[in-house]
Coordinates of C-alpha atoms in Angstrom, one line a residue:
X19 CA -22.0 57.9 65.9
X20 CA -23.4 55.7 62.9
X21 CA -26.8 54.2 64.3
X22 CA -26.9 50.4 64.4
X23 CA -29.0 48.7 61.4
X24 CA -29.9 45.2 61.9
X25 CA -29.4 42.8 59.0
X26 CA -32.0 42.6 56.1
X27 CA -32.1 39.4 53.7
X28 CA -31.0 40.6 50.5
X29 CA -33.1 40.2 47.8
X30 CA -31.2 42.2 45.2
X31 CA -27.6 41.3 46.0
X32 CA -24.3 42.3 44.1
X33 CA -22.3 38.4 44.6
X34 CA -19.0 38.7 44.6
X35 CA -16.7 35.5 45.0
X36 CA -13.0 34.7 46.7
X37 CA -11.7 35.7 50.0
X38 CA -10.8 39.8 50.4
X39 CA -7.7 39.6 52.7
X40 CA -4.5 40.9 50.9
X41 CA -5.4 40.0 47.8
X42 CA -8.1 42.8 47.6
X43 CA -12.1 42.8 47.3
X44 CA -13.2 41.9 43.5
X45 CA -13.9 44.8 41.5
X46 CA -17.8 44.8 40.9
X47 CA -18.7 42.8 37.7
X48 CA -20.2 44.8 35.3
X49 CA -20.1 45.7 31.4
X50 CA -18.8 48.3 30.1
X51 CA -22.3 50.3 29.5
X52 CA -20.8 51.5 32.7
X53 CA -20.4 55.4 32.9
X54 CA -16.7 56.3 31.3
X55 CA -16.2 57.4 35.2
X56 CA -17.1 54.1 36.5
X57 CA -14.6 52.9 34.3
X58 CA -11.6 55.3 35.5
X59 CA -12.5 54.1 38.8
X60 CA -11.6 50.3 37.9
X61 CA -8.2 51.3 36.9
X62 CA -7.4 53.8 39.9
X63 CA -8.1 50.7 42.0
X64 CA -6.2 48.5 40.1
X65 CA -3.3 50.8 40.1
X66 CA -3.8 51.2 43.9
X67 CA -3.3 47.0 44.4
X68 CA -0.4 46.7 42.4
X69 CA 2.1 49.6 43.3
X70 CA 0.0 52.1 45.9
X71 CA 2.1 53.3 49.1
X72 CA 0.0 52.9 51.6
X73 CA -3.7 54.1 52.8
X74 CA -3.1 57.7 53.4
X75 CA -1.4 58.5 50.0
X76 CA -4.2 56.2 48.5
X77 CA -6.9 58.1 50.0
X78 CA -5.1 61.3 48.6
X79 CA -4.8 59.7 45.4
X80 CA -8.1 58.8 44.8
X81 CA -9.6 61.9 46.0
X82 CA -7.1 63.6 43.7
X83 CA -8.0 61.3 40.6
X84 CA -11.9 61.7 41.3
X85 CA -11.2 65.5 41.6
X86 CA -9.5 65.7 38.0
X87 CA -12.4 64.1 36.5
X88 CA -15.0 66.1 38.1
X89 CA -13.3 69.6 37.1
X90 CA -13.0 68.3 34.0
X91 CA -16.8 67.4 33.7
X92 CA -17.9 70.8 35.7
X93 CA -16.3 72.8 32.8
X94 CA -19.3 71.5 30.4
X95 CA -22.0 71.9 33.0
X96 CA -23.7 75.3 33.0
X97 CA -24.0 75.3 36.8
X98 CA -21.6 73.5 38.6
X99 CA -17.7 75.0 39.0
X100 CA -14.3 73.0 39.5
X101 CA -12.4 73.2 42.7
X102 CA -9.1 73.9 41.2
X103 CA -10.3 75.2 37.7
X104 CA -13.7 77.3 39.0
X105 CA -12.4 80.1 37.1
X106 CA -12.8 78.7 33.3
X107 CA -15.3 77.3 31.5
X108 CA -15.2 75.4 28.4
X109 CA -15.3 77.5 25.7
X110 CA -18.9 77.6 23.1
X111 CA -16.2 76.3 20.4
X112 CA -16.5 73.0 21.2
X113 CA -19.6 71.2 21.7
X114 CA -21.1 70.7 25.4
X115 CA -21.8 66.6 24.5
X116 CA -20.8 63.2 26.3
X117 CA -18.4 62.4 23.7
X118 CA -16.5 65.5 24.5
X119 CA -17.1 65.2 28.5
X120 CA -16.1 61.8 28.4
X121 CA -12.8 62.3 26.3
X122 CA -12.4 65.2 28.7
X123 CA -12.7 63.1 31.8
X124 CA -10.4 60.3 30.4
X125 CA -7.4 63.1 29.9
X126 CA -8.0 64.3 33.2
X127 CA -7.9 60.6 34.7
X128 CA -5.2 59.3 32.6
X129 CA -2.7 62.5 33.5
X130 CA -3.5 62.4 37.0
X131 CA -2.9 58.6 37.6
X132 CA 0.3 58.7 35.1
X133 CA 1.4 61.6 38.2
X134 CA 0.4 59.1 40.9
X135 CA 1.5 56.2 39.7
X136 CA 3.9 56.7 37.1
X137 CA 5.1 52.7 37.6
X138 CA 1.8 52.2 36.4
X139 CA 1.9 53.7 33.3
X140 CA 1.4 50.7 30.9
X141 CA -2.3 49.6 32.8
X142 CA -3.4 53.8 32.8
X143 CA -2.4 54.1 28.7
X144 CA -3.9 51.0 28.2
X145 CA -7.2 52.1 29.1
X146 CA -6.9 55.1 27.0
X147 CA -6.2 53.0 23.9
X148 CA -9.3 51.1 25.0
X149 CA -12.0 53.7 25.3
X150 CA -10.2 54.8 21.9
X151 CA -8.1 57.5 22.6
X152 CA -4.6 58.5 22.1
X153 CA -2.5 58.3 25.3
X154 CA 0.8 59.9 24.2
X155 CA -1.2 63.6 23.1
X156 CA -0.5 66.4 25.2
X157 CA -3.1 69.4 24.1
X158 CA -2.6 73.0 25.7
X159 CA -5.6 74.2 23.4
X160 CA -8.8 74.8 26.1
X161 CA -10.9 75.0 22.9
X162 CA -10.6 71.1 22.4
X163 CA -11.6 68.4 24.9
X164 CA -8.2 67.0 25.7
X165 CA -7.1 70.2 26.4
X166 CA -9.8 70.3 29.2
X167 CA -9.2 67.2 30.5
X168 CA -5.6 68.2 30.7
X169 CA -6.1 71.3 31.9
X170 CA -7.8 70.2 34.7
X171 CA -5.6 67.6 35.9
X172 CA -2.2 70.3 35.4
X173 CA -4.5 72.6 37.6
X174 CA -4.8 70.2 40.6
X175 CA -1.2 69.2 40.3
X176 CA 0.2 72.4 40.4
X177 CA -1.9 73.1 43.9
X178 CA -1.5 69.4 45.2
X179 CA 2.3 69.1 44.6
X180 CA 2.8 71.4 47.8
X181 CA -0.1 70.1 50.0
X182 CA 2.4 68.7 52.9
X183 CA 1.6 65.3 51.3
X184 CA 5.6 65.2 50.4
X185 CA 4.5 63.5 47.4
X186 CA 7.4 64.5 45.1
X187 CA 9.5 63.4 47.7
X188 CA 8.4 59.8 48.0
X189 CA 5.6 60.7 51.0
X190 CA 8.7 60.2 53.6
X191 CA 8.1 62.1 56.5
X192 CA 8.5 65.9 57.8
X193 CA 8.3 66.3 60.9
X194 CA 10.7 64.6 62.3
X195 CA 9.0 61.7 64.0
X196 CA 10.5 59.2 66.4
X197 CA 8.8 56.5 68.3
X198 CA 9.3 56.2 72.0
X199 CA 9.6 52.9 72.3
X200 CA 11.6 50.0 70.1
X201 CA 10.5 47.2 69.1
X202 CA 12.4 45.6 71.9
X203 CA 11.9 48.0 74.4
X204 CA 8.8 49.5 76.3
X205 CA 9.7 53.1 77.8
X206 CA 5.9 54.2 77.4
X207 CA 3.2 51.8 77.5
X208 CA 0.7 54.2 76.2
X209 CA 2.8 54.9 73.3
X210 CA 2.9 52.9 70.0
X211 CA 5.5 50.3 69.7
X212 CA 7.1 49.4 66.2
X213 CA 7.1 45.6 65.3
X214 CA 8.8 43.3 63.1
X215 CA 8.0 41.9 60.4
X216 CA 8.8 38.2 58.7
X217 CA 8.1 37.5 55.7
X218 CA 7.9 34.2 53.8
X219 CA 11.2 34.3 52.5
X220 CA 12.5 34.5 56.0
X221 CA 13.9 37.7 56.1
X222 CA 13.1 40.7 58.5
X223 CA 11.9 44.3 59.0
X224 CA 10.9 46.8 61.1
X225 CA 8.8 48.9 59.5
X226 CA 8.3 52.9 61.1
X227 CA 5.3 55.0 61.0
X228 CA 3.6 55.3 58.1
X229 CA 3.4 59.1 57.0
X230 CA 3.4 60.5 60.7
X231 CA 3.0 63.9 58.8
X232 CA -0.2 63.2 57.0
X233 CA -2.3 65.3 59.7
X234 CA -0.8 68.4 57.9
X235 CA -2.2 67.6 54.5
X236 CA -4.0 70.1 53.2
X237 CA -7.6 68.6 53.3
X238 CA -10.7 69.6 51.1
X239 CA -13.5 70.3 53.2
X240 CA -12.2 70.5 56.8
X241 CA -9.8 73.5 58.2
X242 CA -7.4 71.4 59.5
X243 CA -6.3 67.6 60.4
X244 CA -7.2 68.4 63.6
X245 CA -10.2 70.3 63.6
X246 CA -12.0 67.1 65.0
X247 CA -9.3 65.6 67.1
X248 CA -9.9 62.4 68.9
X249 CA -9.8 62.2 72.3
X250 CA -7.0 60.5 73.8
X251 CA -7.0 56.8 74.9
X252 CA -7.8 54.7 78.2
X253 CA -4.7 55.0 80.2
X254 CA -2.2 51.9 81.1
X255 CA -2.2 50.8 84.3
X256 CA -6.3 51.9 84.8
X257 CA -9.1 48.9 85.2
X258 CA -10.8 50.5 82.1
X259 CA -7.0 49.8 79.7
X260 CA -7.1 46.2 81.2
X261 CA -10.7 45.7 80.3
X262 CA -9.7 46.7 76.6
X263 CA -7.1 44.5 76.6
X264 CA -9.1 41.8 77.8
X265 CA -11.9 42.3 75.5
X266 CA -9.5 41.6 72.5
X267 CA -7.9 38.9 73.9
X268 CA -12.0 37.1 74.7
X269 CA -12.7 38.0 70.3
X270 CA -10.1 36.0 70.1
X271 CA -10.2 33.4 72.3
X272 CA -13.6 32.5 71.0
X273 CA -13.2 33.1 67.1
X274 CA -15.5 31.9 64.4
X275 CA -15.1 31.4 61.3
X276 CA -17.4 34.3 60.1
X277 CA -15.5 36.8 62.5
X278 CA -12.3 35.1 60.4
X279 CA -14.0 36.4 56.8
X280 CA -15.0 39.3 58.4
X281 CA -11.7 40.4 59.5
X282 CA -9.8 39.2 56.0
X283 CA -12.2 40.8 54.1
X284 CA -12.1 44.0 55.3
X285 CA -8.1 43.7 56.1
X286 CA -6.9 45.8 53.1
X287 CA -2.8 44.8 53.8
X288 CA -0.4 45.2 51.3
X289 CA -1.2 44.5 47.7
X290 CA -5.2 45.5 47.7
X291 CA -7.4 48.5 47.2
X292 CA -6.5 49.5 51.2
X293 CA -9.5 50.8 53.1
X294 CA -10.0 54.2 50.7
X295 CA -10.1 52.1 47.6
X296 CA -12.4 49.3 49.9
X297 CA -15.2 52.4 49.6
X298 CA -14.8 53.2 45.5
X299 CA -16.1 49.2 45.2
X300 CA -18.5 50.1 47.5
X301 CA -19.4 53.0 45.5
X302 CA -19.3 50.7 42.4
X303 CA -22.2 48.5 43.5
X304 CA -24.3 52.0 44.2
X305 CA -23.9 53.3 40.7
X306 CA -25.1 49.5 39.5
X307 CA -27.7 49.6 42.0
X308 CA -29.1 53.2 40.8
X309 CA -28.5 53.0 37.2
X310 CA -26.5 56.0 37.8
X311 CA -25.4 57.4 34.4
X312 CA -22.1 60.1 33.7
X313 CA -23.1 63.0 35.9
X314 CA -24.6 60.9 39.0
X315 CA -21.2 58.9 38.3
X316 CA -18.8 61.9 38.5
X317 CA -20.9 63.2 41.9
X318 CA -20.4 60.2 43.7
X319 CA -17.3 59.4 42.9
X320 CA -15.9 63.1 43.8
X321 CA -17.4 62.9 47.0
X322 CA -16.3 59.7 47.9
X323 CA -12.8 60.7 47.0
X324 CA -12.5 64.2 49.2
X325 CA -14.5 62.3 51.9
X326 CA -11.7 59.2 52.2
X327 CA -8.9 61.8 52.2
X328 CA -10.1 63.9 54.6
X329 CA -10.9 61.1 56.5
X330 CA -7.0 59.9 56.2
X331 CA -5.8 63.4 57.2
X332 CA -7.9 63.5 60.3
X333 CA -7.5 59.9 61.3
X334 CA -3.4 60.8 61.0
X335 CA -3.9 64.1 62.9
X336 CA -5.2 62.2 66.0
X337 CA -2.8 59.2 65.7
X338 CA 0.4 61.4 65.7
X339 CA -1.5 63.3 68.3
X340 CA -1.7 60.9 70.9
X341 CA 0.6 58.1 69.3
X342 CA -1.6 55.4 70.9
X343 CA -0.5 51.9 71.5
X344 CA -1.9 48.6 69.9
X345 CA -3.3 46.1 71.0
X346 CA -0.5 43.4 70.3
X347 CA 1.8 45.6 72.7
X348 CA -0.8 46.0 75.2
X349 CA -1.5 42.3 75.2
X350 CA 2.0 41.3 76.2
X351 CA 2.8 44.0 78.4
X352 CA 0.4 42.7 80.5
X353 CA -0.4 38.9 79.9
X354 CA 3.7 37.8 79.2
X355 CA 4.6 35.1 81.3
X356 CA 0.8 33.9 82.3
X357 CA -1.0 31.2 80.3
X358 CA -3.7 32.5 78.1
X359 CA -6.1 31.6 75.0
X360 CA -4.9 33.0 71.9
X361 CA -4.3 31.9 67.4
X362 CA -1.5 29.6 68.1
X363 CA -1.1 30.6 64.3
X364 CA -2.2 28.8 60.4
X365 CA -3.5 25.8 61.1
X366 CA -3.5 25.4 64.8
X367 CA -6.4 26.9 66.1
X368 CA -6.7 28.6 69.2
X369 CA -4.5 27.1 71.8
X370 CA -3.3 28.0 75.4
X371 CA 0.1 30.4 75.1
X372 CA 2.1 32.4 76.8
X373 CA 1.1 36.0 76.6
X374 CA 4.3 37.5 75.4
X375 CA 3.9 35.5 72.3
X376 CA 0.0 36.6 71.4
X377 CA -0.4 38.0 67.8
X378 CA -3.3 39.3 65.8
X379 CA -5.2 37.3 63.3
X380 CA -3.0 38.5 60.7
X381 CA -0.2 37.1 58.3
X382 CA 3.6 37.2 60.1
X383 CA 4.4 39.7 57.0
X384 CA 2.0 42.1 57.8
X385 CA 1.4 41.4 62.3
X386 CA -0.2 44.9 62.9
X387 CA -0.1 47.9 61.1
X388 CA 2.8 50.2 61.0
X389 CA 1.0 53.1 62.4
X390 CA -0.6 54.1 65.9
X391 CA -3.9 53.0 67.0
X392 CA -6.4 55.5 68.0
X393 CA -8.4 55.7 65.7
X394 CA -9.0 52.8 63.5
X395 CA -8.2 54.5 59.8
X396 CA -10.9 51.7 58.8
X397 CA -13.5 53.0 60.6
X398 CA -12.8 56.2 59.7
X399 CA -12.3 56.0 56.0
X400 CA -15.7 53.9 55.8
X401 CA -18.1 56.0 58.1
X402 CA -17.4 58.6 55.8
X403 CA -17.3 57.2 52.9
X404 CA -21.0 55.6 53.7
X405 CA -22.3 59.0 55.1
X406 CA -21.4 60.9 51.7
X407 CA -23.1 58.1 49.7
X408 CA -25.7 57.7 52.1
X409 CA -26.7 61.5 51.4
X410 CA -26.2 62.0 47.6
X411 CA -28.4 58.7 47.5
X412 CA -30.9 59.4 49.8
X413 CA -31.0 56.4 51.6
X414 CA -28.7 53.9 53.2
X415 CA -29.1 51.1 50.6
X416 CA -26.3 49.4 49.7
X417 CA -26.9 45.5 49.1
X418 CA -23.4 44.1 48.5
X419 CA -22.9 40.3 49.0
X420 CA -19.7 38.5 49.3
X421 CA -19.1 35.0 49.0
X422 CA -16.3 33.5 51.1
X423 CA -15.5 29.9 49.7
X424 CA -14.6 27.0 51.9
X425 CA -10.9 27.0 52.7
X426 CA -10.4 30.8 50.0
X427 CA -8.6 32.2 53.1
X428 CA -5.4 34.1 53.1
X429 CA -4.4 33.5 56.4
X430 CA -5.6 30.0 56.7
X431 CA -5.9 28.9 53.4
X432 CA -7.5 25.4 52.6
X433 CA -8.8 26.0 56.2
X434 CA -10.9 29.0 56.9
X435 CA -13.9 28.6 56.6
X436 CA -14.6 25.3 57.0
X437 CA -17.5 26.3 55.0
X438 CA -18.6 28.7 52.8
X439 CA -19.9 31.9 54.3
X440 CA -22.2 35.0 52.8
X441 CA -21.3 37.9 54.2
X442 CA -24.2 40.1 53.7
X443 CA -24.3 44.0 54.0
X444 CA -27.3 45.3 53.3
X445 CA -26.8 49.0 54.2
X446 CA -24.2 51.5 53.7
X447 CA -24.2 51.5 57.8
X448 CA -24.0 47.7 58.4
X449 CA -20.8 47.8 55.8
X450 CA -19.3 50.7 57.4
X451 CA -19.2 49.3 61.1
X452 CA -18.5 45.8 60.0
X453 CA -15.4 47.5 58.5
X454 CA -14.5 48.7 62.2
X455 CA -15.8 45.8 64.2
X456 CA -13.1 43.6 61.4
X457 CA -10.3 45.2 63.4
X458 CA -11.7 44.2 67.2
X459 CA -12.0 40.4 65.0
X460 CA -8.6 40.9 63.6
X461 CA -7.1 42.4 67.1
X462 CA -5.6 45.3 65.5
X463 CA -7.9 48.1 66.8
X464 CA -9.3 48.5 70.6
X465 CA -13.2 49.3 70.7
X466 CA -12.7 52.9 71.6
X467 CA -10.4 52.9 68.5
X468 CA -13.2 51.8 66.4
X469 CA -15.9 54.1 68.2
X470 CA -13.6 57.0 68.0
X471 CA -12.9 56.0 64.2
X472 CA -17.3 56.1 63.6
X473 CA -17.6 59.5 65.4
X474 CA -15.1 61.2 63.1
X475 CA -15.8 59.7 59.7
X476 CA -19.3 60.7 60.2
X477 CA -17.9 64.5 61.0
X478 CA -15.7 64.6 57.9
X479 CA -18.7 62.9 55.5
X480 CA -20.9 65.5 56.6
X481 CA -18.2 68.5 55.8
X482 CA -17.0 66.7 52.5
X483 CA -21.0 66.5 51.7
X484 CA -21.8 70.5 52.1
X485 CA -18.8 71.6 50.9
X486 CA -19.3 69.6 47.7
X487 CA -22.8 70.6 47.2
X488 CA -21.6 74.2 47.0
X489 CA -19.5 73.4 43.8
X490 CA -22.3 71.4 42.2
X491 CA -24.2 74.7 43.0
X492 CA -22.0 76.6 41.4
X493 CA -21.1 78.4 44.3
X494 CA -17.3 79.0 45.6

C-alpha cells in the first residue's frame, strides 16, 4: 500500500482555479515551448471531456494514444524499440532530428485519436494545422516522417482492434452480463444494484454496467485482468459490513466543506478527463516541474498511459469478479425506515432522513457510478499512475495546487464552499490517496474499496514500470 505522506506547504505550486466536479480539472497553464508531446496530451484530454465513453475505454485510449507517439519517437532513437513496431527502424534516408520526430509523433497522435474519437475530428485536425502540418496526408513511404508516424499508429491499430476492448463495436459488452438485482428489487445484498438516474430535464434512466467485459482486455504489462485479483468484500449481514456502512454514513453526517472540494474535484463524472485523464494533468504539472523536454515527455507520458489502462483492466477484472455492492444500496438496505443524518440534497445541508432515501454527495444525473464497487477505479487508476511517475522521476514530488472559489461548486453551486479553499497536494502519494479518500467523501466507494484500489494500482505501476524500461532498453 502507498505509505502515508503528511502535507508539506508548497512553495513552488502549479494554481489552478474553478471547481473540478463534472466539468473536469483545468488543463495545466503553460505555453506552447511545451514538448510537441505535451501538446498531444492537451488535445487527447480535451477529446476525452467532450465525447469519451467512459473511464475504462478512456484509460485504453490514452494508453493507446501515448503508445502511438512513443513507437513513433523509438523509431529515431538508436536504443529504445516500439511495442507494436520493434521490428523497424527509421530508415538513414531521412534525418534522425526533432523536426522529423516531432512531425512523426503528431501523425501518430492525430491518426490514432481520429480512430478513437472520430466525432472529434475537427479539434484533432485542428491541432495539426496548428503545429503546421497537413491533416488530410496519408503517407505509406517509411522513408519520410509522416510515414513513420503513420506507420506506427496503423501498427497498434491493427493489434488493438481485437484486444476484447469491442471497440469497433461500440465497447458494448461480451460476456453476457446480467445484474442480480434491479433497481427495484434486492435478491442479493452483496451484489451490485443498478440505479436510476434523473436528469435536469426530468427524464429517466437506468443505466447497466459499464463494460462488464473490460477484465479481458488485453493489458500491456500484466498477464491477465486478473493476475492481481482483489479479494472479495465484507459480507452482509456481518458486524464488520455494518461498520462500513456506518462509517460512510458518519463522512457524511459530519461533512465539511473541504471534504465537499475534495470529493468534486476528484469526481471525474460525465463530461471531464475521468480518473485516467485526471493522471495525464497530473503528469502535465511534472513535465513543468522538471523542465522535461521531447524524450523525458514521450517516457512519461507512455508510462502513464499503459499504467492507467492496466489499471482499468484490473480494476474491471475484480469488479465483475465479485460484483460488489455500493454503498447507496448498502445504506438503505439497512437504515430504510429509521431516522438518520444524511445531504438532504443542493442547498439543504445535512438534515435528519429516512434511510431508504440517503444518496451520495453527487448530482441526481450522475447518483453513483454505473459499475460495481470493489475496488474504487479511482484509487486504482491514481496509485498507479503516481507509482510510474514517482519512479521515472525519482522522487514523489508533485506540487499541484488547486484553487476552489467560494460558491465554484457543481453540486452546490453559489454554496460550496462558503469560502475559498486550496487544496494542496504536495506529493504524487498525497494526490493519489486523496483521489481514493474523495470517494469515502463522496459515499461512492467503502474504505476496503479504496484500500483494495491502493494495493493494486501500486502492483500494476510497478509491472507497467519494468516492462517499459525494457523497451526504452531496447530490449523485447
Amino acid at each position: 500500500m502507498l505509505r502515508k505522506i503528511s502535507f508539506l506547504a508548497l512553495a513552488l505550486s502549479i494554481v489552478l482555479v474553478g471547481c473540478g466536479g463534472g466539468g473536469g480539472t483545468s488543463t495545466v497553464t503553460q505555453n506552447n515551448t511545451r514538448s510537441v508531446a505535451n501538446q498531444w496530451m492537451d488535445t487527447l484530454v480535451e477529446c476525452i471531456r467532450q465525447g469519451g465513453p467512459g473511464p475504462t475505454a478512456n484509460s485504453r485510449a490514452i494508453g493507446m494514444v501515448t503508445t502511438s507517439m512513443y513507437d513513433a519517437w523509438a523509431w529515431f532513437d538508436d536504443t529504445a524499440v516500439g511495442v507494436y513496431s520493434a521490428d523497424e527502424k527509421f530508415p538513414t534516408t531521412a534525418a534522425k532530428n526533432d523536426a522529423n520526430r516531432n512531425k512523426a509523433i503528431s501523425y501518430a497522435a492525430q491518426k490514432t485519436l481520429l480512430d478513437l474519437f472520430p466525432n472529434q475530428a475537427g479539434l484533432i485536425n485542428a491541432k495539426m494545422v496548428e503545429l503546421g502540418y497537413d491533416p488530410n496526408l496519408t503517407v505509406s513511404n517509411l522513408s519520410t516522417a509522416e510515414g513513420v508516424g503513420q506507420s506506427a499508429a496503423n501498427n497498434l491499430l491493427r493489434v488493438r482492434h481485437n484486444d476484447g476492448s469491442n471497440q469497433l463495436g461500440g465497447y458494448t459488452d461480451t460476456t453476457g452480463y446480467a445484474p442480480v438485482n434491479t433497481v427495484d428489487n434486492i435478491v442479493d445484498p452483496n451484489r451490485w444494484q443498478p440505479m436510476e438516474f434523473v436528469y435536469p430535464d426530468g427524464s429517466r434512466r437506468v443505466p447497466g454496467f459499464l463494460t462488464p467485459h473490460w477484465g479481458q482486455v488485453t493489458p500491456f504489462a500484466l498477464r491477465t485482468g486478473s493476475e492481481y485479483r482483489v479479494p472479495a468484500g465484507l459480507r452482509y449481514g456481518t458486524p464488520e459490513f455494518k461498520a462500513q456502512v456506518d462509517e460512510i454514513i458518519n463522512y457524511q453526517a459530519n461533512i465539511t466543506d473541504e471534504q465537499k472540494c475534495i470529493a468534486e474535484f476528484w469526481a471525474d463524472g460525465p463530461k471531464s478527463e475521468t480518473p485516467p485523464g485526471h493522471w495525464i494533468v497530473m503528469a502535465q504539472t511534472v513535465s513543468k516541474n522538471n523542465n522535461y523536454g521531447l524524450e523525458a515527455d514521450i517516457k512519461m507520458f507512455f508510462l502513464v498511459g499503459n499504467a492507467v489502462m492496466d489499471a482499468g483492466i484490473a480494476a474491471w477484472d475484480s469488479k465483475r469478479a465479485h460484483d460488489y455492492v455500493r454503498p447507496i444500496s448498502a445504506v438503505r438496505m439497512i437504515y430504510a425506515g429509521k431516522t438518520i443524518k444524511g445531504w438532504a440534497g443542493v442547498g439543504q445541508g445535512i438534515q435528519d432522513i429516512d434511510g431508504a432515501n440517503w444518496k451520495p454527495y453527487q448530482p441526481d444525473s450522475f447518483i453513483t457510478p454505473p459499475f460495481p464497487e470493489l475496488p474504487s477505479g479511482h484509487s486504482t487508476f491514481s496509485a498507479a499512475a503516481a507509482k510510474v511517475i514517482r519512479e521515472f522521476q525519482g522522487s514523489d514530488r508533485l506540487e499541484y495546487s488547486y484553487l476552489m472559489p467560494t460558491g465554484s461548486s457543481h453540486y452546490e453551486p453559489g454554496i460550496t464552499p462558503s469560502r475559498s479553499i486550496n487544496l494542496s497536494y504536495p506529493t504524487l502519494t498525497s494526490a493519489a490517496e486523496a483521489a481514493g479518500m474523495s470517494r469515502l467523501y463522496g459515499g461512492i466507494h467503502f474504505r476496503q474499496g479504496n484500500e483494495n484500489g491502493l494495493d493494486l494500482g501500486d502492483q500494476v505501476g510497478e509491472r507497467v514500470w519494468q516492462k517499459a524500461n525494457n523497451y526504452f532498453a531496447g530490449i523485447r
